[in-house]
Coordinates of C-alpha atoms in Angstrom, one line a residue:
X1 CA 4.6 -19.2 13.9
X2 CA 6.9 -18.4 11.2
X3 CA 10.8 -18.4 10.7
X4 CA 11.0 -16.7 7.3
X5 CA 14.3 -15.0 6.8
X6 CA 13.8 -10.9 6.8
X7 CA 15.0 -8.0 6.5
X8 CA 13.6 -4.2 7.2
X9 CA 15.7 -1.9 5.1
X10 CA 15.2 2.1 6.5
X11 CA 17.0 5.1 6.4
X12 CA 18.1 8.5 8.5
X13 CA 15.2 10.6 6.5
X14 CA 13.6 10.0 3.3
X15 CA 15.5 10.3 0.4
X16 CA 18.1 7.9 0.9
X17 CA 17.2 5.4 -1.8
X18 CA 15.3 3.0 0.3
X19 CA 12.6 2.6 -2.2
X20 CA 14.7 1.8 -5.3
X21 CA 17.1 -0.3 -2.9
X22 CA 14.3 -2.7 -1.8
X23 CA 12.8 -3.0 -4.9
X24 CA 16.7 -3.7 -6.6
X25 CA 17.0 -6.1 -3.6
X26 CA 13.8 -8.1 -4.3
X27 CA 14.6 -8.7 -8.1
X28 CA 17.9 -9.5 -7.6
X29 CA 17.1 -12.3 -5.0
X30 CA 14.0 -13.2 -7.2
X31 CA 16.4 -13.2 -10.5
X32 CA 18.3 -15.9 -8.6
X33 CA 15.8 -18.3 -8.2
X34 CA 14.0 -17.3 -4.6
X35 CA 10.6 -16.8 -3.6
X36 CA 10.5 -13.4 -1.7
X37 CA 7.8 -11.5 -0.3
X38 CA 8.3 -7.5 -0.1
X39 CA 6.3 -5.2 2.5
X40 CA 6.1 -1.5 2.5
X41 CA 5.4 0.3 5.8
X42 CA 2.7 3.1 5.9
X43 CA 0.2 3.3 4.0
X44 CA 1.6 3.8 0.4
X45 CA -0.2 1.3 -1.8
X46 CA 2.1 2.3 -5.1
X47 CA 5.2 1.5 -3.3
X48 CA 3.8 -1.8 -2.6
X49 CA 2.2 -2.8 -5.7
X50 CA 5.9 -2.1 -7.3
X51 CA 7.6 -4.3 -4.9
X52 CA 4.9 -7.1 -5.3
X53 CA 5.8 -6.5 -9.4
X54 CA 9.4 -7.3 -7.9
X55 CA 9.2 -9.9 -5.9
X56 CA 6.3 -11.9 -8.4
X57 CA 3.6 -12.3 -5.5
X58 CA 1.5 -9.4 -3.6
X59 CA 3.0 -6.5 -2.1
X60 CA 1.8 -5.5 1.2
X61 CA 1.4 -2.7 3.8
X62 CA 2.0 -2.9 7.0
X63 CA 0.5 0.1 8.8
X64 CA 0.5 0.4 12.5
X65 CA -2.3 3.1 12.5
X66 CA -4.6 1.6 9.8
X67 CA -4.5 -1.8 11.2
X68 CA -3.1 -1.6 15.0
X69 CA 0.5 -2.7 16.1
X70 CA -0.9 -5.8 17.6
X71 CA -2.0 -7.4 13.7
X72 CA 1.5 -6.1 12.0
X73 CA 3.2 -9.5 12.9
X74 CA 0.3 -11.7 12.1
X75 CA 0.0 -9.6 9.0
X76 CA 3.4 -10.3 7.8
X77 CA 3.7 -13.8 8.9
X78 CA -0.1 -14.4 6.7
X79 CA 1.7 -12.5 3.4
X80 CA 5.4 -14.0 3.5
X81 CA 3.9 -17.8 4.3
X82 CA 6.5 -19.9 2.3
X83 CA 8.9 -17.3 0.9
X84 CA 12.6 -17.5 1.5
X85 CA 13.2 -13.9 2.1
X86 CA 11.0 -11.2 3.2
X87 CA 12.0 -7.8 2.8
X88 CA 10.3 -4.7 4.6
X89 CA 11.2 -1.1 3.7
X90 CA 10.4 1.8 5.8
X91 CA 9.1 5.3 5.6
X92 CA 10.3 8.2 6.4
X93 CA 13.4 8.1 9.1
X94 CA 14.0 4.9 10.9
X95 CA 12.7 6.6 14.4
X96 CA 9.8 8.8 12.7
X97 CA 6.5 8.7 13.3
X98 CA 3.7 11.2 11.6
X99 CA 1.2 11.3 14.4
X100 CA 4.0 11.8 16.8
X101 CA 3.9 7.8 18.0
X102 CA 7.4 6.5 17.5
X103 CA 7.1 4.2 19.8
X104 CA 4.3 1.9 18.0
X105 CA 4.3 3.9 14.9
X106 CA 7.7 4.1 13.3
X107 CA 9.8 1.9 11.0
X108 CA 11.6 0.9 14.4
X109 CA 8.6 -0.3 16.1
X110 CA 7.7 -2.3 13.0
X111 CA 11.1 -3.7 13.4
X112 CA 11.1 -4.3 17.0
X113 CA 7.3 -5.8 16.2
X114 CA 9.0 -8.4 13.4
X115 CA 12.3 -9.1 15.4
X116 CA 13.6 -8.2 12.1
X117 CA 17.5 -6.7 11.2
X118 CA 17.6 -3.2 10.0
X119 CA 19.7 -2.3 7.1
X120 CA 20.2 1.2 7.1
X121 CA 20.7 3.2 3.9
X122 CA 22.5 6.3 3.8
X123 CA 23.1 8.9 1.0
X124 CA 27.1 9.8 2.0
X125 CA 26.9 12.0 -1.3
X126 CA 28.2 14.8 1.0
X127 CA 29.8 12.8 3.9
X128 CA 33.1 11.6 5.2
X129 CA 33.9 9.9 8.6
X130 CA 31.1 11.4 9.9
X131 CA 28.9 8.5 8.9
X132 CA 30.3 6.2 12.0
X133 CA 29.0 9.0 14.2
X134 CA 25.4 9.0 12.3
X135 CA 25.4 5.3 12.7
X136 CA 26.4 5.1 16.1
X137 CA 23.8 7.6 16.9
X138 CA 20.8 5.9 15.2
X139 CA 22.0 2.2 16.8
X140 CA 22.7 3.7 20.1
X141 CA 19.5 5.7 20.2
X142 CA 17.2 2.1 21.3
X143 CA 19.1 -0.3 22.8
X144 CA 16.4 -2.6 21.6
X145 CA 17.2 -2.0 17.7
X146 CA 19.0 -4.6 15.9
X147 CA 21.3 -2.8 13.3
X148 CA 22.9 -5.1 11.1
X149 CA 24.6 -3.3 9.1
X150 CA 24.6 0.0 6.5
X151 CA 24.6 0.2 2.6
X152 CA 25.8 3.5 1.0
X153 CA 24.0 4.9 -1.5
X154 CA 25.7 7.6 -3.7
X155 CA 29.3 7.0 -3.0
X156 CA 32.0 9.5 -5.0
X157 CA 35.0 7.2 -5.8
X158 CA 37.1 4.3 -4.8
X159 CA 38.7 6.1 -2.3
X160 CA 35.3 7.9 -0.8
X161 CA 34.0 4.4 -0.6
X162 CA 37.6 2.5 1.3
X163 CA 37.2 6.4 3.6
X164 CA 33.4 5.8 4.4
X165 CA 34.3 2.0 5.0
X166 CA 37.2 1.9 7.1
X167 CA 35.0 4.9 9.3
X168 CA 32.4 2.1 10.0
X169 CA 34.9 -0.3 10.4
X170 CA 36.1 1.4 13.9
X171 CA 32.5 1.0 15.5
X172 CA 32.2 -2.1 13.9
X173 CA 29.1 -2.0 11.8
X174 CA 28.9 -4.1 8.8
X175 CA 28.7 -2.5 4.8
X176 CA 26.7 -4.6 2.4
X177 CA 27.3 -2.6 -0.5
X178 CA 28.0 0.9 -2.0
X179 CA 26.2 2.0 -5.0
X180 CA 27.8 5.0 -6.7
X181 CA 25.9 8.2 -7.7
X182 CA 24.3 6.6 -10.8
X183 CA 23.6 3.5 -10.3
X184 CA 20.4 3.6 -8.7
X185 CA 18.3 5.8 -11.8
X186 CA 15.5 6.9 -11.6
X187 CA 13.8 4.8 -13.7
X188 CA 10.3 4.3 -12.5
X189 CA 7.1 5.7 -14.4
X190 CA 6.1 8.9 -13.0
X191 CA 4.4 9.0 -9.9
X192 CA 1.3 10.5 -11.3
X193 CA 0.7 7.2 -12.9
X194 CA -0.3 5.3 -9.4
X195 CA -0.5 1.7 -8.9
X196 CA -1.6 1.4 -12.7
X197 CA 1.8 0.3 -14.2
X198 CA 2.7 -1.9 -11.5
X199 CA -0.4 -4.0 -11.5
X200 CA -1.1 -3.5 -15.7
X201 CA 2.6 -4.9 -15.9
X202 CA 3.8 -2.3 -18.0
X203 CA 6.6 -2.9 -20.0
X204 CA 8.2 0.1 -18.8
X205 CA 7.8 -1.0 -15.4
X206 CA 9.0 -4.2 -15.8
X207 CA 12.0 -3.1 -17.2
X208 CA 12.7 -0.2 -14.3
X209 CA 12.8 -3.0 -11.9
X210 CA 14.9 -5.3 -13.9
X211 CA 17.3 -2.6 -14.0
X212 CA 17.1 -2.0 -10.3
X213 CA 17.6 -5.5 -9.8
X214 CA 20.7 -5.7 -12.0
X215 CA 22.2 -2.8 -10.0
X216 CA 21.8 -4.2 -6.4
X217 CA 23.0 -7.4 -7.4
X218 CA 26.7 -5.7 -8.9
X219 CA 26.6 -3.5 -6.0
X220 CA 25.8 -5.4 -2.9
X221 CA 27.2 -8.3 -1.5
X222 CA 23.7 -10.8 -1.4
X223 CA 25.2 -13.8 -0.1
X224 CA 26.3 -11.5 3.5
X225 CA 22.8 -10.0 3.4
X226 CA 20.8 -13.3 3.3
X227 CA 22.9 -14.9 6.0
X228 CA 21.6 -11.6 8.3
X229 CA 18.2 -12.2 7.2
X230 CA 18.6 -15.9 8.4
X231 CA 19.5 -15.0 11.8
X232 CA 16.0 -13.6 12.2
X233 CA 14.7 -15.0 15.0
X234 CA 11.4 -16.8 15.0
X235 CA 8.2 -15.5 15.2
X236 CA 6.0 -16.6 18.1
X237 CA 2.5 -15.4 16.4
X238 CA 0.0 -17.0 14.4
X239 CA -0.4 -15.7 11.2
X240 CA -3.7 -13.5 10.1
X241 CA -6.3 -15.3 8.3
X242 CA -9.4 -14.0 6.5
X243 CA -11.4 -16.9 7.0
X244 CA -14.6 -16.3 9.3
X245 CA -15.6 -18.5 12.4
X246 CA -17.7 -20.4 10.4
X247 CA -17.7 -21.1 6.8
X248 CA -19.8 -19.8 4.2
X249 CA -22.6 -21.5 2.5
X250 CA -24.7 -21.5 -0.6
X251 CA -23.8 -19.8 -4.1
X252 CA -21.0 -17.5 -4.5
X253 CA -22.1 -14.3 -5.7
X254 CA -19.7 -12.5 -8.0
X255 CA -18.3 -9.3 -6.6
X256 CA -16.5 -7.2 -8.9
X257 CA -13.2 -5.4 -7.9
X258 CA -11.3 -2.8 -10.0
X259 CA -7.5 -4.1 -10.9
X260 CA -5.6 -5.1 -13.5
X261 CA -3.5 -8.5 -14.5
X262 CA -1.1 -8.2 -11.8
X263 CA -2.7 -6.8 -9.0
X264 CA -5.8 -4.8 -7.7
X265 CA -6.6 -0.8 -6.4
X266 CA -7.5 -2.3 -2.8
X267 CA -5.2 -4.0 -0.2
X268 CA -4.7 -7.7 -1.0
X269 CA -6.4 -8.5 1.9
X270 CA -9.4 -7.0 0.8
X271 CA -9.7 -9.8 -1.8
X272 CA -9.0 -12.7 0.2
X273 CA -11.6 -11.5 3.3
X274 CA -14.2 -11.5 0.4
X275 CA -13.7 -15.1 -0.9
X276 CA -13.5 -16.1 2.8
X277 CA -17.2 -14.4 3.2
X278 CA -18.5 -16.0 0.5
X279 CA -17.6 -14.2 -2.5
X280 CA -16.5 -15.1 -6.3
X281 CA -13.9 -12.3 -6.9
X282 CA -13.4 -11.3 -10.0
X283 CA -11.1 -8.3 -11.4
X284 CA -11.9 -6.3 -14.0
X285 CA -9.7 -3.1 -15.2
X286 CA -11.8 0.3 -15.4
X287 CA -9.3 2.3 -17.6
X288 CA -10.2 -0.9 -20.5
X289 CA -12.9 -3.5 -19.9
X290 CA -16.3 -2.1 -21.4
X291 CA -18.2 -4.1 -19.2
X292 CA -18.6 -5.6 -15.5
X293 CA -17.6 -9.1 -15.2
X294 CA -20.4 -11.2 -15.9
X295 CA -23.4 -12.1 -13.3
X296 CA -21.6 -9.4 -10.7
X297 CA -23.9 -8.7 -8.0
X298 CA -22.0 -6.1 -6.4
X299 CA -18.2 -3.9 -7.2
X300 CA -15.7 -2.6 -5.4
X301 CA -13.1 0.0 -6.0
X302 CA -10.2 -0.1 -4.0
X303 CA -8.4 3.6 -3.0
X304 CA -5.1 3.1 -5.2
X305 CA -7.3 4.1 -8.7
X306 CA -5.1 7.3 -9.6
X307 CA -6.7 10.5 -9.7
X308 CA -4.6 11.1 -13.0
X309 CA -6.8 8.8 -15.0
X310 CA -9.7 10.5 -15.5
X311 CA -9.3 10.6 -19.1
X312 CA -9.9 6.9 -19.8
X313 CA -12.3 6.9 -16.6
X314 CA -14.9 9.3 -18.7
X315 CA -13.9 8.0 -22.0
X316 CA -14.5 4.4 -20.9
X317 CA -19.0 5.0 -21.3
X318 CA -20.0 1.5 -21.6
X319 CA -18.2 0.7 -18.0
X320 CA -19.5 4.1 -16.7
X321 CA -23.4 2.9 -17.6
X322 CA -23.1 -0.4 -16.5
X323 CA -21.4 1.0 -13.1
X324 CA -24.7 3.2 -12.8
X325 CA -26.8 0.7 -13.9
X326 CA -25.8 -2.0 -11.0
X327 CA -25.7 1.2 -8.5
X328 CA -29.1 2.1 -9.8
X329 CA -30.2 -1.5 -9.4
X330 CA -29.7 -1.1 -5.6
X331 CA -26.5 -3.5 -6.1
X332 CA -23.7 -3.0 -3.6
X333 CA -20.8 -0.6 -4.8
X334 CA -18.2 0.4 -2.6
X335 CA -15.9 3.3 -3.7
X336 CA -12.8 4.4 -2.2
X337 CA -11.0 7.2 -2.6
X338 CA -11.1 8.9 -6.2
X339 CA -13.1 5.8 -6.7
X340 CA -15.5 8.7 -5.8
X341 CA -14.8 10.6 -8.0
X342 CA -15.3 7.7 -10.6
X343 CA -19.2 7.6 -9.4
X344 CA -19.5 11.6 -9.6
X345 CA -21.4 13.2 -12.4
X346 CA -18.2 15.2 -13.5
X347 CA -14.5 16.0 -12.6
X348 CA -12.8 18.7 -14.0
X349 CA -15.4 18.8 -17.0
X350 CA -15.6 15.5 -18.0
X351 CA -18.7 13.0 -18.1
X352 CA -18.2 10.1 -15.0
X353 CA -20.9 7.3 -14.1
X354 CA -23.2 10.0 -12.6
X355 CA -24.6 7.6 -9.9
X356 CA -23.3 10.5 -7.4
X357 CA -25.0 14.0 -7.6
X358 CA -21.8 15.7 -7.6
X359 CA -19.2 17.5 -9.2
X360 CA -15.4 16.8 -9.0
X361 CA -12.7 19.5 -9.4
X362 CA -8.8 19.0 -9.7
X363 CA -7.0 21.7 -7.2
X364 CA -3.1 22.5 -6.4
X365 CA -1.8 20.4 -3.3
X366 CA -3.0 17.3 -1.9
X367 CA -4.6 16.1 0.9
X368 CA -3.2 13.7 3.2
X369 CA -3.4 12.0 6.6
X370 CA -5.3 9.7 9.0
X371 CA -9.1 10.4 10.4
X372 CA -10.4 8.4 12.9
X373 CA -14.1 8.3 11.5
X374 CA -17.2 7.5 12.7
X375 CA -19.9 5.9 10.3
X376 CA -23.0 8.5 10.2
X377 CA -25.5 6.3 8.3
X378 CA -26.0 2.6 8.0
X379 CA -24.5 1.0 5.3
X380 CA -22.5 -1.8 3.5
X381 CA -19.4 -0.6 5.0
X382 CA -20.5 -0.1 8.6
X383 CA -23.5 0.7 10.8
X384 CA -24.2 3.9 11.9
X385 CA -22.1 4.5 14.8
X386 CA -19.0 2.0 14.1
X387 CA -15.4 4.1 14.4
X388 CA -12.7 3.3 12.1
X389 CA -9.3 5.0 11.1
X390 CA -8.9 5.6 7.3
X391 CA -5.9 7.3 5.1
X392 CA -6.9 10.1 2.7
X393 CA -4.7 10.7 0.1
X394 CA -6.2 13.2 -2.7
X395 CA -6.1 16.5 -4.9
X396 CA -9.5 16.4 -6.4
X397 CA -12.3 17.6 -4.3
X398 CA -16.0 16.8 -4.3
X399 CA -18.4 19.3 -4.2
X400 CA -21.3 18.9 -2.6
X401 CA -18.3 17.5 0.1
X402 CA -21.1 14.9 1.4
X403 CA -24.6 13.8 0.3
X404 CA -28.1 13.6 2.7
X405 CA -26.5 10.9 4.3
X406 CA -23.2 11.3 4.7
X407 CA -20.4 8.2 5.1
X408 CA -18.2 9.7 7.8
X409 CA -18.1 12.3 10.3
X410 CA -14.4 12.9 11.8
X411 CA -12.9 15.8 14.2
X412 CA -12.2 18.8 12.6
X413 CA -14.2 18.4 9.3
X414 CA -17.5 18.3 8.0
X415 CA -19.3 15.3 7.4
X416 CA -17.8 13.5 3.9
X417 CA -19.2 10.8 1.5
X418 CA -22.2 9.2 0.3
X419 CA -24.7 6.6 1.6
X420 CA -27.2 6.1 -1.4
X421 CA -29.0 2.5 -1.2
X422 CA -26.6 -0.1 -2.2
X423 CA -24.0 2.7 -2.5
X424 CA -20.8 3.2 -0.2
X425 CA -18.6 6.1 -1.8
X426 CA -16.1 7.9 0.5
X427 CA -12.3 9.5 -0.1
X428 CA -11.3 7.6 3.2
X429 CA -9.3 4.1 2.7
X430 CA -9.7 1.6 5.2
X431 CA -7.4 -1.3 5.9
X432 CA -10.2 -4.3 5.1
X433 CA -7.7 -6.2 7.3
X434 CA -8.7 -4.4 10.8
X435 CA -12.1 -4.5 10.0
X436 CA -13.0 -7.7 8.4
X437 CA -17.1 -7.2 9.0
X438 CA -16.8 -5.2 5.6
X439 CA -16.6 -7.9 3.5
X440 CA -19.3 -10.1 5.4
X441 CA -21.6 -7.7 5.4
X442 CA -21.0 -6.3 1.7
X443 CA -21.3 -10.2 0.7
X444 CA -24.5 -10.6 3.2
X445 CA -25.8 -7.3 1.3
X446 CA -25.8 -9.1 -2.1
X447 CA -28.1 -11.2 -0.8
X448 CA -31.0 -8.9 -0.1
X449 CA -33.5 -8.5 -3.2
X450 CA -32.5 -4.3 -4.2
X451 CA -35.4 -1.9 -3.7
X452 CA -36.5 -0.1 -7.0
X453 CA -34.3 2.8 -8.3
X454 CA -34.9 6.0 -7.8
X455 CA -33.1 9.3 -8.5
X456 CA -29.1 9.7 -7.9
X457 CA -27.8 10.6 -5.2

């Protein structure tokens, strides 16, 4: 059970603000002395490493489809254990859903799930009284929905702001702030950079936040806001746990997994399911360390490593030899996403670790959306046969798509991936979370002496 104070903070559509808004909100209550927790819904893995660089302890997703609507509240209570705030923002429109699910799939279902208020934020760049009616409309649409209130985002003037008020006033909805046109800038690195400033602590990064932080708190009234998030009912659930039914014995073998200082490219989950099967986890960063931590008896590479990087991927040859080497070895490696890529021989003309048979190529567009897969070869990951659902998310392509024995097969598309000995490398992210056997049996793999090497694959 868990009573942390929360709040889910959503909007009409995207493009509201919600993201800067939540990640303002978390350093502004953390600048004041509280430990918060910050949560991003779907399966955006930069949104949540920045608000885990906000709020000073892991950001996590909570994904209906990647982890099922019944773990979402277990989830949350397991990652906001002993904060004093927890906040939650949305994607995408408070009611939307991408596979057409709104009713375990949306923002509001993930609301409903964490008897948590909704803050709504809405852009009124362009809007007069009209906002009562949008409000009404989104807080009378499910009578189950438990609006506490609005912030405005992009107010004109004084007299916009005591207009758009005084509207919301008459239906009786609660403001906690208005933030004119500029004072939420866009000051976050570029979103080609990925996950990597957020968990490498960038200075930049650090400093975009701040600055969020510095507007919410002159904008929006904090004190009113935690006294809603204190009204959160309590949770009747258990919290998740990765530990297994029974406890692991014997040495802990050290399993590599591709981060940075302040975070990793995998779901924090991911880390604490493999020291609960047994595992020393150790990080190390691609883009710098020349080598694999030492004694690691199998790697991991989570499916937040940008595709952008592939300039200090090649460059970095040490790493890329000793990755071959361990893979070579017959060693576990699990590669997600353009984790990949990382393992192909090439992409776009530059050198990689060459333990795949395969060329990568850069192309216009991206790809993006959930497969329900099923496993076509035994492996580290899964045995042939086991079904999970994955988020792709990528521009490069991988060419041959799939080796002799393929990772996944899924409706629609060809087979994809590789299955080469120790070797699990596929563009499909998981949530480690809904399938917990990963890391037990990547952790039971380690202990099996490898078979010889032999030729890529």
């Amino acid at each position: 059970m868990t009573v942390v104070p929360r709040v889910l903070l959503s909007a009409p559509s995207s493009g509201h603000g919600t993201g800067a808004l939540s990640l303002g909100l978390l350093a502004a209550l953390a600048d004041r002395g509280l430990d918060v927790a910050g949560f991003k819904i779907g399966p955006d893995q930069v949104d949540a490493a920045y608000l885990g660089l906000a709020a000073g302890r892991p950001g996590r997703n909570l994904d209906p489809r990647l982890v099922g609507p019944e773990r979402i509240a277990p989830l949350f209570a397991h990652g906001s254990a002993g904060a004093g705030l927890a906040v939650v923002q949305g994607t995408m429109g408070l009611y939307d859903s991408v596979a057409g699910r709104p009713e375990t799939e949306s923002t509001a279902a993930v609301a409903a799930a964490l008897r948590s208020p909704v803050v709504l934020m809405v852009d009124v760049a362009a809007m007069g009284q009209s906002v009562a009616a949008l409000v009404h409309g989104f807080r009378a649409y499910d009578e189950q929905l438990w609006l506490g209130g609005v912030i405005l985002n992009r107010v004109a003037s004084p007299r916009h702001e005591a207009m758009l008020r005084e509207a919301l006033d008459d239906i009786g909805v609660p403001v906690y702030g208005a933030l004119r046109r500029h004072e939420l800038p866009p000051v976050l690195p570029a979103r080609r950079h990925g996950l990597v400033p957020a968990i490498a602590r960038d200075a930049e990064a650090v400093r975009a936040v701040r600055r969020l932080g510095e507007a919410v708190a002159a904008t929006v009234d904090l004190d009113r806001l935690l006294v809603l998030a204190r009204s959160a009912p309590e949770l009747t659930v258990d919290p998740w746990s990765p530990e297994p039914a029974g406890a692991p014995t014997g040495a802990r073998p050290v399993v590599a997994l591709a981060g940075g200082p302040g975070g990793d490219y995998s779901h924090p989950e991911t880390a604490e399911l493999l020291r609960a099967a047994g595992a020393e986890v150790v990080t190390f960063d691609p883009l710098r360390d020349e080598a694999l931590p030492a004694g690691t008896r199998a790697l991991v590479v989570g499916g937040g490593l940008p595709e952008s990087y592939a300039d200090e991927l090649s460059a970095n040859r040490r790493l890329c030899i000793a990755v071959a080497e361990l893979a070579r070895t017959g060693r576990p490696v699990i590669a997600e996403g353009a984790g990949l890529l990382w393992l192909a021989r090439e992409l776009d003309g530059l050198p990689m670790c060459g333990v795949l048979d395969a060329i990568g190529a850069s192309r216009d567009g991206m790809v993006i959306g959930y497969r329900e897969a099923t496993a076509r070869t035994d492996s580290v990951v899964a045995a042939a046969g086991t079904v999970v659902v994955g988020h792709k998310q990528h521009g490069a392509v991988l060419t041959p798509r799939a080796g002799e024995r393929p990772a996944w097969s899924w409706d629609g598309g060809a087979p994809e991936g590789f299955v080469w000995r120790g070797v699990h490398a596929s563009q499909l992210v998981p949530h480690w979370a809904a399938y917990p056997e990963i890391a037990a049996r990547l952790v039971a793999a380690v202990a099996v002496e490898p078979a010889t090497a032999e030729a890529p694959a």
